PDB file of C-alpha atoms in Angstrom:
ATOM      1  CA  MET X  15     -33.498 198.552   1.341  1.00 54.00           C
ATOM      2  CA  GLU X  16     -35.413 198.328  -2.000  1.00 56.00           C
ATOM      3  CA  LYS X  17     -33.373 197.831  -5.162  1.00 60.00           C
ATOM      4  CA  THR X  18     -34.627 201.296  -6.372  1.00 65.00           C
ATOM      5  CA  ASP X  19     -33.013 202.846  -3.332  1.00 75.00           C
ATOM      6  CA  LEU X  20     -29.802 200.834  -3.633  1.00 82.00           C
ATOM      7  CA  TYR X  21     -29.609 201.769  -7.445  1.00 81.00           C
ATOM      8  CA  SER X  22     -30.020 205.258  -6.304  1.00 84.00           C
ATOM      9  CA  LEU X  23     -27.253 205.369  -3.614  1.00 83.00           C
ATOM     10  CA  PHE X  24     -24.928 203.723  -6.056  1.00 85.00           C
ATOM     11  CA  GLU X  25     -25.873 206.412  -8.504  1.00 85.00           C
ATOM     12  CA  ALA X  26     -25.418 209.172  -6.327  1.00 82.00           C
ATOM     13  CA  ARG X  27     -22.354 207.862  -4.942  1.00 81.00           C
ATOM     14  CA  ARG X  28     -20.631 207.360  -8.597  1.00 80.00           C
ATOM     15  CA  LYS X  29     -21.942 210.805  -9.907  1.00 81.00           C
ATOM     16  CA  ALA X  30     -20.252 212.198  -6.911  1.00 74.00           C
ATOM     17  CA  LEU X  31     -16.945 210.595  -7.659  1.00 75.00           C
ATOM     18  CA  GLY X  32     -17.221 211.385 -11.397  1.00 74.00           C
ATOM     19  CA  LEU X  33     -17.183 207.991 -12.510  1.00 82.00           C
ATOM     20  CA  SER X  34     -19.030 206.159 -15.326  1.00 85.00           C
ATOM     21  CA  GLN X  35     -20.768 203.003 -14.618  1.00 86.00           C
ATOM     22  CA  ALA X  36     -17.987 201.099 -16.686  1.00 86.00           C
ATOM     23  CA  ASP X  37     -15.577 202.773 -14.385  1.00 84.00           C
ATOM     24  CA  VAL X  38     -17.517 201.244 -11.169  1.00 85.00           C
ATOM     25  CA  GLY X  39     -17.901 197.934 -12.989  1.00 84.00           C
ATOM     26  CA  GLN X  40     -14.166 197.460 -13.630  1.00 84.00           C
ATOM     27  CA  ALA X  41     -13.137 198.337 -10.332  1.00 83.00           C
ATOM     28  CA  ALA X  42     -15.611 195.951  -8.991  1.00 84.00           C
ATOM     29  CA  GLY X  43     -13.737 193.275 -11.005  1.00 83.00           C
ATOM     30  CA  TYR X  44     -16.469 192.595 -13.706  1.00 84.00           C
ATOM     31  CA  GLU X  45     -15.742 191.883 -17.380  1.00 73.00           C
ATOM     32  CA  LYS X  46     -19.250 193.349 -18.574  1.00 71.00           C
ATOM     33  CA  SER X  47     -18.348 196.746 -16.608  1.00 68.00           C
ATOM     34  CA  SER X  48     -21.749 198.742 -16.659  1.00 76.00           C
ATOM     35  CA  ALA X  49     -23.805 195.626 -16.837  1.00 83.00           C
ATOM     36  CA  LYS X  50     -24.186 195.214 -12.828  1.00 82.00           C
ATOM     37  CA  LEU X  51     -25.627 198.665 -12.121  1.00 86.00           C
ATOM     38  CA  GLN X  52     -27.721 198.185 -14.959  1.00 86.00           C
ATOM     39  CA  ASN X  53     -29.213 195.076 -13.985  1.00 86.00           C
ATOM     40  CA  ILE X  54     -30.230 196.612 -10.670  1.00 85.00           C
ATOM     41  CA  LYS X  55     -32.002 199.642 -12.642  1.00 85.00           C
ATOM     42  CA  ARG X  56     -33.805 196.972 -14.680  1.00 85.00           C
ATOM     43  CA  GLY X  57     -35.151 195.529 -11.234  1.00 84.00           C
ATOM     44  CA  SER X  58     -32.692 192.653 -11.055  1.00 85.00           C
ATOM     45  CA  SER X  59     -32.162 191.341  -7.197  1.00 85.00           C
ATOM     46  CA  PRO X  60     -28.211 191.644  -7.140  1.00 86.00           C
ATOM     47  CA  SER X  61     -26.551 188.913  -4.939  1.00 87.00           C
ATOM     48  CA  PHE X  62     -24.956 190.070  -1.645  1.00 86.00           C
ATOM     49  CA  GLU X  63     -21.308 189.436  -3.176  1.00 86.00           C
ATOM     50  CA  THR X  64     -22.125 192.045  -5.974  1.00 87.00           C
ATOM     51  CA  VAL X  65     -23.329 194.484  -3.499  1.00 87.00           C
ATOM     52  CA  LYS X  66     -20.373 194.296  -1.497  1.00 86.00           C
ATOM     53  CA  ALA X  67     -18.033 194.423  -4.447  1.00 86.00           C
ATOM     54  CA  LEU X  68     -19.670 197.690  -5.964  1.00 87.00           C
ATOM     55  CA  SER X  69     -19.754 199.302  -2.774  1.00 85.00           C
ATOM     56  CA  ALA X  70     -16.136 198.673  -2.514  1.00 84.00           C
ATOM     57  CA  ALA X  71     -15.316 200.068  -6.012  1.00 84.00           C
ATOM     58  CA  LEU X  72     -17.561 203.378  -4.941  1.00 83.00           C
ATOM     59  CA  GLY X  73     -16.024 203.523  -1.033  1.00 78.00           C
ATOM     60  CA  LEU X  74     -19.072 202.694   0.726  1.00 80.00           C
ATOM     61  CA  GLU X  75     -19.315 200.037   3.551  1.00 75.00           C
ATOM     62  CA  VAL X  76     -21.184 197.107   3.808  1.00 75.00           C
ATOM     63  CA  TYR X  77     -22.287 195.933   7.133  1.00 67.00           C
ATOM     64  CA  VAL X  78     -24.228 193.272   8.444  1.00 66.00           C
ATOM     65  CA  GLY X  79     -24.096 192.479  12.572  1.00 60.00           C
ATOM     66  CA  PRO X  80     -24.648 193.736  15.840  1.00 61.00           C
ATOM     67  CA  PRO X  81     -24.862 197.471  16.374  1.00 62.00           C
ATOM     68  CA  ARG X  82     -21.471 199.075  16.576  1.00 55.00           C
ATOM     69  CA  PRO X  83     -20.258 201.834  18.771  1.00 54.00           C
ATOM     70  CA  SER X  84     -21.039 205.231  17.487  1.00 53.00           C
ATOM     71  CA  LEU X  85     -18.071 207.604  16.727  1.00 49.00           C
ATOM     72  CA  SER X  86     -17.399 210.421  18.994  1.00 55.00           C
ATOM     73  CA  ASN X  87     -18.468 214.069  17.892  1.00 53.00           C
ATOM     74  CA  HIS X  88     -14.822 214.798  16.950  1.00 50.00           C
ATOM     75  CA  GLU X  89     -14.349 211.288  15.006  1.00 52.00           C
ATOM     76  CA  ALA X  90     -17.881 212.023  13.102  1.00 48.00           C
ATOM     77  CA  ILE X  91     -17.059 215.674  12.242  1.00 43.00           C
ATOM     78  CA  ALA X  92     -13.667 214.399  10.933  1.00 48.00           C
ATOM     79  CA  PHE X  93     -15.025 211.291   8.828  1.00 45.00           C
ATOM     80  CA  GLU X  94     -18.476 211.372   8.106  1.00 46.00           C
ATOM     81  CA  GLY X  95     -19.090 211.434   4.324  1.00 50.00           C
ATOM     82  CA  GLU X  96     -15.077 211.459   3.845  1.00 73.00           C
ATOM     83  CA  PHE X  97     -13.504 209.548   1.222  1.00 80.00           C
ATOM     84  CA  VAL X  98     -10.029 209.714  -0.586  1.00 85.00           C
ATOM     85  CA  ARG X  99      -9.259 208.885  -3.785  1.00 86.00           C
ATOM     86  CA  VAL X 100      -6.638 206.350  -4.881  1.00 90.00           C
ATOM     87  CA  ARG X 101      -4.806 206.622  -8.382  1.00 90.00           C
ATOM     88  CA  ARG X 102      -5.631 203.298 -10.125  1.00 90.00           C
ATOM     89  CA  PHE X 103      -3.274 202.339 -13.326  1.00 89.00           C
ATOM     90  CA  ASP X 104      -3.843 199.648 -16.351  1.00 87.00           C
ATOM     91  CA  VAL X 105      -1.279 197.634 -14.772  1.00 86.00           C
ATOM     92  CA  GLN X 106      -1.797 193.788 -14.197  1.00 85.00           C
ATOM     93  CA  LEU X 107       0.620 192.371 -11.241  1.00 86.00           C
ATOM     94  CA  SER X 108       1.134 188.890 -12.893  1.00 84.00           C
ATOM     95  CA  ALA X 109       0.849 186.244 -10.364  1.00 72.00           C
ATOM     96  CA  GLY X 110       2.578 183.717 -12.994  1.00 58.00           C
ATOM     97  CA  PRO X 111       5.503 184.366 -15.176  1.00 53.00           C
ATOM     98  CA  GLY X 112       5.112 188.310 -15.441  1.00 51.00           C
ATOM     99  CA  HIS X 113       3.838 191.390 -17.291  1.00 52.00           C
ATOM    100  CA  ASN X 114       5.581 194.549 -18.427  1.00 50.00           C
ATOM    101  CA  GLY X 115       4.180 197.698 -16.667  1.00 47.00           C
ATOM    102  CA  GLU X 116       5.889 200.203 -18.618  1.00 51.00           C
ATOM    103  CA  ASN X 117       4.072 203.373 -19.912  1.00 51.00           C
ATOM    104  CA  ALA X 118       0.763 202.182 -17.979  1.00 69.00           C
ATOM    105  CA  ALA X 119      -2.522 204.471 -18.439  1.00 82.00           C
ATOM    106  CA  GLU X 120      -4.000 205.972 -15.414  1.00 85.00           C
ATOM    107  CA  LEU X 121      -7.486 204.866 -15.128  1.00 85.00           C
ATOM    108  CA  ALA X 122     -10.349 206.424 -12.950  1.00 83.00           C
ATOM    109  CA  PRO X 123      -9.263 206.726  -9.494  1.00 86.00           C
ATOM    110  CA  LEU X 124     -10.935 204.238  -6.451  1.00 86.00           C
ATOM    111  CA  ALA X 125     -12.668 205.883  -3.678  1.00 85.00           C
ATOM    112  CA  PHE X 126     -11.867 204.522  -0.285  1.00 87.00           C
ATOM    113  CA  ARG X 127     -13.517 205.654   3.107  1.00 83.00           C
ATOM    114  CA  ALA X 128     -10.882 208.146   5.004  1.00 83.00           C
ATOM    115  CA  LYS X 129     -11.594 206.504   8.181  1.00 81.00           C
ATOM    116  CA  TRP X 130     -10.673 203.138   7.025  1.00 85.00           C
ATOM    117  CA  MET X 131      -7.488 204.393   5.710  1.00 86.00           C
ATOM    118  CA  PHE X 132      -6.683 206.230   8.945  1.00 83.00           C
ATOM    119  CA  GLU X 133      -7.057 203.174  10.968  1.00 84.00           C
ATOM    120  CA  GLN X 134      -4.991 201.414   8.574  1.00 88.00           C
ATOM    121  CA  GLY X 135      -2.044 203.729   8.558  1.00 89.00           C
ATOM    122  CA  LEU X 136      -2.531 204.496   4.875  1.00 90.00           C
ATOM    123  CA  ASP X 137      -1.934 207.273   3.134  1.00 90.00           C
ATOM    124  CA  ALA X 138      -3.744 207.640  -0.372  1.00 89.00           C
ATOM    125  CA  GLU X 139      -1.062 209.387  -2.067  1.00 90.00           C
ATOM    126  CA  LYS X 140       1.547 206.737  -1.336  1.00 92.00           C
ATOM    127  CA  CYS X 141      -1.172 203.943  -2.749  1.00 94.00           C
ATOM    128  CA  VAL X 142      -1.983 202.827  -6.042  1.00 94.00           C
ATOM    129  CA  ALA X 143      -4.468 200.386  -7.220  1.00 92.00           C
ATOM    130  CA  VAL X 144      -3.662 197.711  -9.844  1.00 92.00           C
ATOM    131  CA  SER X 145      -5.261 194.184 -11.076  1.00 91.00           C
ATOM    132  CA  VAL X 146      -4.069 190.892 -10.806  1.00 92.00           C
ATOM    133  CA  THR X 147      -3.561 188.243 -13.532  1.00 90.00           C
ATOM    134  CA  GLY X 148      -2.592 184.758 -13.259  1.00 91.00           C
ATOM    135  CA  GLU X 149      -3.633 182.071 -10.876  1.00 92.00           C
ATOM    136  CA  SER X 150      -0.259 181.384  -8.852  1.00 94.00           C
ATOM    137  CA  MET X 151      -1.580 183.423  -6.028  1.00 94.00           C
ATOM    138  CA  LEU X 152      -4.831 181.390  -5.425  1.00 93.00           C
ATOM    139  CA  PRO X 153      -6.674 181.418  -3.327  1.00 91.00           C
ATOM    140  CA  THR X 154      -5.826 184.313  -1.843  1.00 92.00           C
ATOM    141  CA  LEU X 155      -5.590 186.683  -4.795  1.00 92.00           C
ATOM    142  CA  HIS X 156      -7.620 185.601  -7.970  1.00 90.00           C
ATOM    143  CA  PRO X 157      -7.345 186.546 -11.476  1.00 89.00           C
ATOM    144  CA  GLY X 158      -9.102 190.068 -12.196  1.00 86.00           C
ATOM    145  CA  ASP X 159      -9.076 191.147  -8.601  1.00 89.00           C
ATOM    146  CA  LEU X 160      -7.889 194.926  -7.725  1.00 89.00           C
ATOM    147  CA  VAL X 161      -5.395 195.262  -4.971  1.00 93.00           C
ATOM    148  CA  LEU X 162      -4.255 198.151  -3.041  1.00 94.00           C
ATOM    149  CA  VAL X 163      -0.178 198.550  -2.941  1.00 95.00           C
ATOM    150  CA  ASP X 164       1.228 200.689  -0.056  1.00 95.00           C
ATOM    151  CA  ARG X 165       4.312 202.108  -1.808  1.00 93.00           C
ATOM    152  CA  SER X 166       5.749 203.634   1.162  1.00 92.00           C
ATOM    153  CA  LYS X 167       5.992 199.804   2.526  1.00 90.00           C
ATOM    154  CA  SER X 168       8.764 198.772   0.585  1.00 83.00           C
ATOM    155  CA  ASP X 169      10.863 197.445   3.270  1.00 83.00           C
ATOM    156  CA  LEU X 170      10.795 193.551   3.316  1.00 85.00           C
ATOM    157  CA  ARG X 171       9.135 191.659   6.046  1.00 84.00           C
ATOM    158  CA  ASP X 172       8.990 187.901   5.576  1.00 84.00           C
ATOM    159  CA  SER X 173       5.825 186.260   4.200  1.00 87.00           C
ATOM    160  CA  GLU X 174       3.781 189.419   3.222  1.00 94.00           C
ATOM    161  CA  ILE X 175       2.772 189.931  -0.147  1.00 96.00           C
ATOM    162  CA  TYR X 176       4.254 192.409  -2.539  1.00 96.00           C
ATOM    163  CA  ALA X 177       4.128 194.268  -5.961  1.00 95.00           C
ATOM    164  CA  LEU X 178       7.595 193.973  -7.404  1.00 94.00           C
ATOM    165  CA  VAL X 179       9.754 194.653 -10.769  1.00 93.00           C
ATOM    166  CA  ASP X 180      11.454 191.478 -11.038  1.00 94.00           C
ATOM    167  CA  ILE X 181      14.809 190.842 -12.988  1.00 92.00           C
ATOM    168  CA  ALA X 182      13.185 190.942 -16.553  1.00 87.00           C
ATOM    169  CA  GLY X 183      11.336 194.009 -15.765  1.00 88.00           C
ATOM    170  CA  ASP X 184       8.005 192.417 -15.272  1.00 90.00           C
ATOM    171  CA  VAL X 185       5.520 193.337 -12.717  1.00 92.00           C
ATOM    172  CA  ARG X 186       4.586 190.693 -10.550  1.00 94.00           C
ATOM    173  CA  VAL X 187       3.098 189.776  -7.081  1.00 95.00           C
ATOM    174  CA  LYS X 188       4.331 187.282  -4.680  1.00 96.00           C
ATOM    175  CA  ARG X 189       4.882 186.188  -1.032  1.00 95.00           C
ATOM    176  CA  LEU X 190       8.531 187.305  -0.284  1.00 96.00           C
ATOM    177  CA  GLU X 191      11.152 185.421   2.337  1.00 95.00           C
ATOM    178  CA  ARG X 192      14.484 186.143   3.002  1.00 92.00           C
ATOM    179  CA  LEU X 193      16.756 183.190   3.160  1.00 90.00           C
ATOM    180  CA  LYS X 194      20.207 184.535   4.033  1.00 86.00           C
ATOM    181  CA  ASP X 195      21.426 186.632   1.063  1.00 86.00           C
ATOM    182  CA  ARG X 196      18.891 185.337  -1.297  1.00 93.00           C
ATOM    183  CA  LEU X 197      15.215 186.118  -1.863  1.00 95.00           C
ATOM    184  CA  LEU X 198      12.135 183.606  -2.414  1.00 96.00           C
ATOM    185  CA  LEU X 199       9.390 184.390  -4.259  1.00 96.00           C
ATOM    186  CA  ARG X 200       6.474 181.984  -3.058  1.00 95.00           C
ATOM    187  CA  SER X 201       3.124 181.424  -4.720  1.00 95.00           C
ATOM    188  CA  GLU X 202      -0.002 180.502  -2.514  1.00 94.00           C
ATOM    189  CA  ASN X 203      -0.863 177.945  -5.448  1.00 95.00           C
ATOM    190  CA  VAL X 204       0.771 174.784  -4.304  1.00 93.00           C
ATOM    191  CA  THR X 205       1.164 173.837  -8.362  1.00 95.00           C
ATOM    192  CA  PHE X 206       3.578 176.648  -8.753  1.00 95.00           C
ATOM    193  CA  PRO X 207       7.199 176.111  -7.604  1.00 95.00           C
ATOM    194  CA  THR X 208       8.941 178.476  -5.335  1.00 96.00           C
ATOM    195  CA  GLU X 209      11.330 180.817  -7.331  1.00 96.00           C
ATOM    196  CA  MET X 210      14.908 182.267  -5.853  1.00 96.00           C
ATOM    197  CA  ARG X 211      16.891 185.244  -6.453  1.00 96.00           C
ATOM    198  CA  THR X 212      20.579 185.661  -5.968  1.00 96.00           C
ATOM    199  CA  PRO X 213      22.085 188.511  -4.139  1.00 94.00           C
ATOM    200  CA  SER X 214      22.933 190.328  -7.657  1.00 95.00           C
ATOM    201  CA  GLU X 215      19.487 189.538  -9.106  1.00 95.00           C
ATOM    202  CA  VAL X 216      17.982 191.044  -5.981  1.00 93.00           C
ATOM    203  CA  GLU X 217      19.898 194.277  -6.883  1.00 92.00           C
ATOM    204  CA  GLN X 218      17.956 194.397 -10.069  1.00 93.00           C
ATOM    205  CA  MET X 219      14.501 194.114  -8.452  1.00 93.00           C
ATOM    206  CA  THR X 220      12.605 196.939  -7.148  1.00 92.00           C
ATOM    207  CA  ILE X 221       9.843 196.347  -4.476  1.00 93.00           C
ATOM    208  CA  ILE X 222       6.791 198.442  -5.348  1.00 93.00           C
ATOM    209  CA  GLY X 223       5.294 198.198  -2.167  1.00 95.00           C
ATOM    210  CA  ARG X 224       3.118 195.950   0.099  1.00 95.00           C
ATOM    211  CA  VAL X 225      -0.323 194.411  -1.035  1.00 95.00           C
ATOM    212  CA  VAL X 226      -2.538 196.106   2.128  1.00 94.00           C
ATOM    213  CA  TRP X 227      -5.960 195.050   0.651  1.00 92.00           C
ATOM    214  CA  GLY X 228      -7.579 193.049  -1.990  1.00 87.00           C
ATOM    215  CA  ALA X 229     -10.849 193.408  -3.594  1.00 76.00           C
ATOM    216  CA  HIS X 230     -11.855 190.006  -4.363  1.00 64.00           C
ATOM    217  CA  ARG X 231     -15.415 190.144  -3.248  1.00 48.00           C
ATOM    218  CA  PRO X 232     -13.452 192.028  -1.180  1.00 44.00           C
ATOM    219  CA  THR X 233     -10.809 190.035   0.732  1.00 44.00           C
ATOM    220  CA  VAL X 234      -8.109 191.729   3.133  1.00 47.00           C
ATOM    221  CA  VAL X 235      -4.543 190.242   2.486  1.00 52.00           C
ATOM    222  CA  LYS X 236      -3.264 189.066   5.563  1.00 55.00           C
ATOM    223  CA  SER X 237       0.633 187.571   6.303  1.00 54.00           C
ATOM    224  CA  ARG X 238       0.681 183.851   7.119  1.00 54.00           C
ATOM    225  CA  LYS X 239       2.368 184.895  10.501  1.00 49.00           C
TER     226      LYS X 239
END
């Protein structure tokens, strides 16, 4: 695909979703939010990682590989060209000490392929997209990553990654693990210590939901198990 065709595709999708170039750049995790699309417009050749990040922000799929089985007529009618929007909030899930998420502003929504959401068993109305800050969840989650949190999955499954409101009211992201009547908050980065919450502290916490997708160019968050 030519660069001009790629830019036209991105622009058509962006306008269809009612997003600005800055919205797309922010969703893709870039500080200079509109620069990536503008660079492509000027003729710059984007890296494959940039194409993936922008595509994810726009709910487009990037595929390189052997031909995949075609959809049945029924599936094609149900899913072709369909996208769902997930609400996004100006909340940073801290991978470190914690950030307060009260009165968070709502940002432009993110678009996800309806077929992918269906296959993952996700309901867009029960999901939210938020950002990550801090380095304790490296290398799984990087500062600036966007994550999709399924609020319907607030039941605790050991070794899964969750967004949570901690005892001080801070919004955080950690792997959670039960240890008898206590709860362990584990980091991916080995330089960060594991934290423990007592039963009384656990009662003060709120599990927002399970992290089911991350846009670190992009990365699917998986359990260790």
